[in-house]
Amino acid sequence: MKIISTPFELKEYLKNEKRTVGFIPTMGALHEGHRALILRAKEENEVVVVSIFLNPTQFLKGEDLEKYPKKDEADKLICKLSGVDVLFFPQASDIYGEDEVSLLAPKVRGYILEGESRPGHFNGVLTVVMKLLNIVNPTRAYFGKKDAQQLNLITLMVKQLFMSVTIVAVDTVREKDGLALSSRNAYLSPQERQEALKIATSLRSATAMVMRGVLDANTIVENMREILAPLEISYVAIVNREFVQISHVELGNSIILVEVVVGGTRLLDNIWL
Ligand code: AMP
């Protein structure tokens, strides 16, 4: 596995690449969720590039940028053992300069739900993803459905800015007990982790309601809020795949989203129905 730390070097390295390139952008502290993206990319591409970059511009003031888990050596090993061909490991100064050009998330879709909890977060996400895609120039880029709004906005950016990369959505990987894997789970105490299981329970209950034919969004959301109580709920919402809130679940075109804060840790999850 080749490890490269500057955009210039990576562009040079991939300049004459004629094979298909699959790209997985990450912020490190890799887990099985990241590995699912890597393995999918390996199945579908001849060359696999992973980036590990803790992007400062997507963190708001007072968020966890400083304490975000760092596992550089373990991450390198995971990438190597997963068959990654190139690991891109830049510093913030390699990616950002002064007086920067940056992208703005759409005024509606970028500022509802997680965008409302974290105003401006998606500007940072779109800007860094654009930079990374321009550096790697992949055939396909892989993103987790767990970050559904991020995935939606990146797909929208690629479409609206007429970019040629194909965005591939990968299913959420969970622990056996249902907790969605996340680098931020490392912040949870054993008791908080137990409380966090209510998220998966609420989503399972919502799915069961839909399977019984209950499609009314308010009824489903109320039931989920009861299960999640007394956790601090940022939002529970039902949207279609365009991220427009809907009053009735449309099978094959809906996402039920939850964000809760457990002991100061923001946890996201969702189910695609
Ligand atoms: P992050 O390092 O948190 O920025 O995540 C990098 C990529 O991994 C994003 O596309 C995430 O959506 C994806 N990802 C994170 N957790 C999971 C998971 N549990 N299952 C599948 N994909 C995930």
Coordinates of N, CA and C and ligand atoms in Angstrom, one line a residue, residues 25-28 31 33-34 37 68 142-147 150 170-174 180-183, ligand 1:
P25 N -13.6 8.5 1.1 CA -13.2 9.5 2.0 C -13.6 9.2 3.4
T26 N -12.7 9.4 4.4 CA -13.0 9.1 5.8 C -12.3 10.1 6.7
M27 N -12.7 10.2 7.9 CA -12.1 11.0 8.9 C -11.2 10.1 9.9
G28 N -11.0 8.9 9.5 CA -10.2 8.0 10.4 C -10.9 7.4 11.5
H31 N -13.6 1.7 11.3 CA -14.3 0.5 11.9 C -14.9 -0.3 10.8
G33 N -17.8 -0.3 9.5 CA -18.6 0.5 8.6 C -17.7 1.0 7.4
H34 N -16.5 1.6 7.8 CA -15.6 2.1 6.8 C -15.1 0.9 5.9
L37 N -17.3 -0.1 3.1 CA -17.1 0.8 1.9 C -15.9 0.4 1.1
Y68 N -11.7 14.4 18.7 CA -12.1 13.3 17.8 C -11.1 12.2 17.8
Y142 N -17.5 6.3 -2.6 CA -18.4 5.5 -1.7 C -18.7 6.2 -0.4
F143 N -20.0 6.2 -0.1 CA -20.5 6.9 1.1 C -21.5 6.1 1.8
G144 N -21.6 6.2 3.1 CA -22.5 5.4 3.9 C -23.9 6.0 4.0
K145 N -24.9 5.1 3.9 CA -26.3 5.5 4.1 C -26.5 6.1 5.5
K146 N -25.7 5.7 6.4 CA -25.8 6.2 7.8 C -25.9 7.7 7.8
D147 N -25.0 8.3 7.0 CA -25.0 9.8 7.0 C -25.9 10.2 5.8
Q150 N -25.9 13.8 4.3 CA -24.6 14.0 3.7 C -24.5 13.4 2.3
V170 N -23.7 2.9 0.4 CA -23.5 1.6 1.1 C -24.3 1.5 2.4
D171 N -24.9 0.3 2.6 CA -25.8 0.1 3.7 C -25.0 0.3 5.1
T172 N -25.8 0.7 6.1 CA -25.2 0.9 7.4 C -24.8 -0.4 8.1
V173 N -23.6 -0.4 8.6 CA -23.1 -1.6 9.4 C -23.4 -1.4 10.8
R174 N -23.9 -2.4 11.5 CA -24.3 -2.3 12.9 C -23.6 -3.3 13.8
A180 N -25.6 1.4 15.4 CA -24.9 1.7 14.2 C -23.4 2.1 14.5
L181 N -22.5 1.5 13.8 CA -21.1 1.8 14.0 C -20.8 3.2 13.7
S182 N -20.0 3.9 14.6 CA -19.6 5.2 14.4 C -18.3 5.5 15.1
S183 N -17.4 6.3 14.6 CA -16.2 6.6 15.3 C -16.5 7.3 16.6
Ligands
AMP1 P1 -16.5 9.3 8.6 O1 -15.1 8.8 8.9 O2 -17.3 9.3 9.9 O3 -16.5 10.7 7.9 O4 -17.2 8.3 7.6 C1 -16.6 8.0 6.4 C2 -17.6 7.3 5.6 O5 -18.0 6.1 6.2 C3 -18.9 8.1 5.3 O6 -19.4 7.9 4.0 C4 -19.9 7.4 6.3 O7 -21.2 7.6 5.9 C5 -19.4 6.0 6.3 N1 -19.8 5.3 7.5 C6 -19.7 5.7 8.8 N2 -20.3 4.8 9.6 C7 -20.8 3.8 8.9 C8 -21.5 2.6 9.1 N3 -21.8 2.2 10.4 N4 -21.9 1.8 8.1 C9 -21.6 2.2 6.8 N5 -20.9 3.3 6.5 C10 -20.5 4.1 7.5

